[in-house]
PDB file of C-alpha atoms in Angstrom:
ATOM      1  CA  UNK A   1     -15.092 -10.444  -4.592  1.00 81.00           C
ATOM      2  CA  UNK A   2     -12.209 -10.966  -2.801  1.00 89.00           C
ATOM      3  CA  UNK A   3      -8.496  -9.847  -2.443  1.00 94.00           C
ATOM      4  CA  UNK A   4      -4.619 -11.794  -1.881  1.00 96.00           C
ATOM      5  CA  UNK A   5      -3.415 -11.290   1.249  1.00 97.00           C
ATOM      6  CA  UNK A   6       0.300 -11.494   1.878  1.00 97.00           C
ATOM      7  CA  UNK A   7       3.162 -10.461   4.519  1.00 95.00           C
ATOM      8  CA  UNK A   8       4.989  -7.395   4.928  1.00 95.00           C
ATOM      9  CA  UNK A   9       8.218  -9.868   3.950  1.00 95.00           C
ATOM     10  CA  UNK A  10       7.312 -11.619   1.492  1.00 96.00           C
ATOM     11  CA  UNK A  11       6.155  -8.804  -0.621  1.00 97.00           C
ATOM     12  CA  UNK A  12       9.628  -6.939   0.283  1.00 97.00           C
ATOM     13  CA  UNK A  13      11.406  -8.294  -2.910  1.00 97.00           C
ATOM     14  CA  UNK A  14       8.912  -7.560  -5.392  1.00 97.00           C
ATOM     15  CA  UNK A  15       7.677  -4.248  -3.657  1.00 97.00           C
ATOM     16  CA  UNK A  16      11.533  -2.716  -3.945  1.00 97.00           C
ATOM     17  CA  UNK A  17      12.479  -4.608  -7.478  1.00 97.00           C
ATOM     18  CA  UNK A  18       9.595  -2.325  -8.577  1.00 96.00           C
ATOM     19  CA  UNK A  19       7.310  -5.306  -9.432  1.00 97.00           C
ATOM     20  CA  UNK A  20       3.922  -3.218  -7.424  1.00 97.00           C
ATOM     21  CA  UNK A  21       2.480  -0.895  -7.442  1.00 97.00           C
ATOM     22  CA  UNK A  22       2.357   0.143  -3.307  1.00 98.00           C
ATOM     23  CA  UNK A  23      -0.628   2.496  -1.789  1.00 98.00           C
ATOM     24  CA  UNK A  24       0.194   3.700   1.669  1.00 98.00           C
ATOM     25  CA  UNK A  25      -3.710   4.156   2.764  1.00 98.00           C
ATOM     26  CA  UNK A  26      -2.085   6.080   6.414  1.00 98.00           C
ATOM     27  CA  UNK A  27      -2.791   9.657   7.138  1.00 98.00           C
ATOM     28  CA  UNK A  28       0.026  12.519   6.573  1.00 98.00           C
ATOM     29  CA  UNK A  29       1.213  12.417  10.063  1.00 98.00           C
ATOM     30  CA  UNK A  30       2.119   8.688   9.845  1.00 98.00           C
ATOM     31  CA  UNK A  31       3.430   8.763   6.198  1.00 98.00           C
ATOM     32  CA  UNK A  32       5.311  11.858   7.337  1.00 98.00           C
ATOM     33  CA  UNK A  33       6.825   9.642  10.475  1.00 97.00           C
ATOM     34  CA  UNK A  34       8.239   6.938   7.825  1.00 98.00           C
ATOM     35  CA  UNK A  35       7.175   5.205   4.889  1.00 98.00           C
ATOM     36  CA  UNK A  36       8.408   2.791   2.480  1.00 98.00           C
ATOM     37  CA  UNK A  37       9.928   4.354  -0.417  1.00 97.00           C
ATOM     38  CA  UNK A  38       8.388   2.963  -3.133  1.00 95.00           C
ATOM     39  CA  UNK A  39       5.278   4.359  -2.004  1.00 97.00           C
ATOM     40  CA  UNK A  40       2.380   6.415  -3.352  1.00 97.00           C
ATOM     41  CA  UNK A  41       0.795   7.942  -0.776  1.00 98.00           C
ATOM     42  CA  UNK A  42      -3.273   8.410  -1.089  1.00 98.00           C
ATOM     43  CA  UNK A  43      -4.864   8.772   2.312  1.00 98.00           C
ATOM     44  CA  UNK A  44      -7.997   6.011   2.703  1.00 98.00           C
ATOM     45  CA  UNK A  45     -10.713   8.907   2.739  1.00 98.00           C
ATOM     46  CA  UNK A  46      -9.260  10.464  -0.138  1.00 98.00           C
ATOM     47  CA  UNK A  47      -8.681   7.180  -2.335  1.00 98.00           C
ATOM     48  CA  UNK A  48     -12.147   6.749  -3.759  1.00 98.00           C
ATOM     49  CA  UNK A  49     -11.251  10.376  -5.250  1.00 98.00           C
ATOM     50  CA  UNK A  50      -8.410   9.649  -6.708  1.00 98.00           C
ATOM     51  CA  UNK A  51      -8.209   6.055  -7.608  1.00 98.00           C
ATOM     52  CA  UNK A  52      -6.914   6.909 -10.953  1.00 96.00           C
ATOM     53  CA  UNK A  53      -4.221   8.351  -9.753  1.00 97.00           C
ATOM     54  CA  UNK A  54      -3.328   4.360  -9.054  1.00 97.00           C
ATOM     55  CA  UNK A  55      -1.163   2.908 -12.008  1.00 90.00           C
ATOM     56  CA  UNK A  56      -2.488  -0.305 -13.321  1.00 91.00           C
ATOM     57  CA  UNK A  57      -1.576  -0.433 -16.798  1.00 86.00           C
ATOM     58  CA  UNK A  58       2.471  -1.793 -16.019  1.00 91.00           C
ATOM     59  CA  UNK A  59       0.207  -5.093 -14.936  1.00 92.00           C
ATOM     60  CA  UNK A  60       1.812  -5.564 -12.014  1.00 96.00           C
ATOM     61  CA  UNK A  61      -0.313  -5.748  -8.693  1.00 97.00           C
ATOM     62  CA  UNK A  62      -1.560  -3.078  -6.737  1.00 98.00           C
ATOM     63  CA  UNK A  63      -0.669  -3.693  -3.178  1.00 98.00           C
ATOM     64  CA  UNK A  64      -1.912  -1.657  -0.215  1.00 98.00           C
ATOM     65  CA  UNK A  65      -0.808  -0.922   3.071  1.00 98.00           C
ATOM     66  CA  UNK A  66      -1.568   0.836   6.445  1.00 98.00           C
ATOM     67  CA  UNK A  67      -0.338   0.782   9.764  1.00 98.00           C
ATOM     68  CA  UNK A  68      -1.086  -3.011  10.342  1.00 97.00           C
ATOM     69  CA  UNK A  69      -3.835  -4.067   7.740  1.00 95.00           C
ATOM     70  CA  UNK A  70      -7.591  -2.841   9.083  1.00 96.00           C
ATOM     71  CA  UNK A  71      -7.378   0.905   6.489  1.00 98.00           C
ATOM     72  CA  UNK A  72      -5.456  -1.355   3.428  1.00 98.00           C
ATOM     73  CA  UNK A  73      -8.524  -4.043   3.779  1.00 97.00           C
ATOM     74  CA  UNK A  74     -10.771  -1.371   3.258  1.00 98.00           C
ATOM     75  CA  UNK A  75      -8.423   0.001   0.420  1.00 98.00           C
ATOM     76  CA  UNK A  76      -8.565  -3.452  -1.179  1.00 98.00           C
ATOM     77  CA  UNK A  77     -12.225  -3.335  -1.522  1.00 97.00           C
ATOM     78  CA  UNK A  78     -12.185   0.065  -2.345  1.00 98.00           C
ATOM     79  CA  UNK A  79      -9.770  -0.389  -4.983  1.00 98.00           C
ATOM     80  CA  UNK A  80     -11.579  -3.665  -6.361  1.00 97.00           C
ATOM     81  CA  UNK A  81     -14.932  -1.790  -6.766  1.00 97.00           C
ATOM     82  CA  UNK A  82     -13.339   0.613  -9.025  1.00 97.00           C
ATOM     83  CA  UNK A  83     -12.314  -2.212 -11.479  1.00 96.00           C
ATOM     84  CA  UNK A  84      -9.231  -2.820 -10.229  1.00 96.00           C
ATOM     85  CA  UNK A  85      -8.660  -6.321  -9.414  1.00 92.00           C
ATOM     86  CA  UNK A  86      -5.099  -7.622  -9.049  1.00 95.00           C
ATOM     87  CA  UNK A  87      -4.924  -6.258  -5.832  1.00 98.00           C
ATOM     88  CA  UNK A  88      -2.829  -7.468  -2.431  1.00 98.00           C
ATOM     89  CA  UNK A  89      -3.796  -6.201   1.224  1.00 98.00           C
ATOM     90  CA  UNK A  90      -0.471  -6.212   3.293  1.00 98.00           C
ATOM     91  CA  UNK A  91      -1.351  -8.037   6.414  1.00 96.00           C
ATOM     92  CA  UNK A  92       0.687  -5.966   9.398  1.00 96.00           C
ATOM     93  CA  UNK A  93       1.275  -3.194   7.176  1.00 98.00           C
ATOM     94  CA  UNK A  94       4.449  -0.868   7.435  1.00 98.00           C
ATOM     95  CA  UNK A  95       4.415  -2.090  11.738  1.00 97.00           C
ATOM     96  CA  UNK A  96       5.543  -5.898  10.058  1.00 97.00           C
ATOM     97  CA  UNK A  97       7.467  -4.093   6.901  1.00 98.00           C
ATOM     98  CA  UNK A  98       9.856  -2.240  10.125  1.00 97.00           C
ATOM     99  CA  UNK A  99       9.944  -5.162  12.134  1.00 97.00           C
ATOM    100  CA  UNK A 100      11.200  -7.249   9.787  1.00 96.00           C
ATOM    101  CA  UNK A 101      13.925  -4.444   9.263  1.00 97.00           C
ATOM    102  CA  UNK A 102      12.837  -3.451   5.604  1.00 97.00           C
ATOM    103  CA  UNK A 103      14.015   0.454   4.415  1.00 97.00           C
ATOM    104  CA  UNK A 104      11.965   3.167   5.124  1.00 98.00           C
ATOM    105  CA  UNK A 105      12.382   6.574   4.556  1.00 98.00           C
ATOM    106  CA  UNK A 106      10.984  10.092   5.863  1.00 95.00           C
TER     107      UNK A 106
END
């Protein structure tokens, strides 16, 4: 199975009109250094765990995000082999979502 890929910027609109759902896959120390704020924060080795903490049923996409893409990717899969399947990997993660000079909050 496989997953949509897309950029930091051209997921900005729909990520902060509230039309995701975003994962931030990072550990606390990064999340806790800046994140996006429409975030829900579920740490990669924790996500299997708590994958239904993840809202699908407002049918919009699930899209996940690291640092730069490597943790999401996994996160993708992850996700997908739980049943969820509209899922997007955010290639360059929250490094692309800053340089492109998207909010952020801590």
């Amino acid at each position: 199975q496989s997953y949509d890929v897309a950029d930091a910027a051209d997921l900005a609109d729909t990520i902060i009109n509230g039309k995701a759902t975003l994962v931030d896959v990072r550990n606390q120390t990064e999340w806790d250094e800046g994140h996006i704020p429409q975030a829900k924060h579920i740490m990669l080795g924790y996500l299997t765990d708590r994958v239904d903490e993840v809202p699908v049923d407002n049918g919009y996409p699930v899209v996940v995000q690291c640092r730069t893409g490597g943790r999401s990717a996994i996160a993708a899969s992850i996700l997908q082999a739980n049943g969820i399947d509209n899922v997007i990997n955010m290639m360059g993660g929250i490094t692309k979502w800053t340089v492109a000079k998207l909010p952020t909050t801590k």
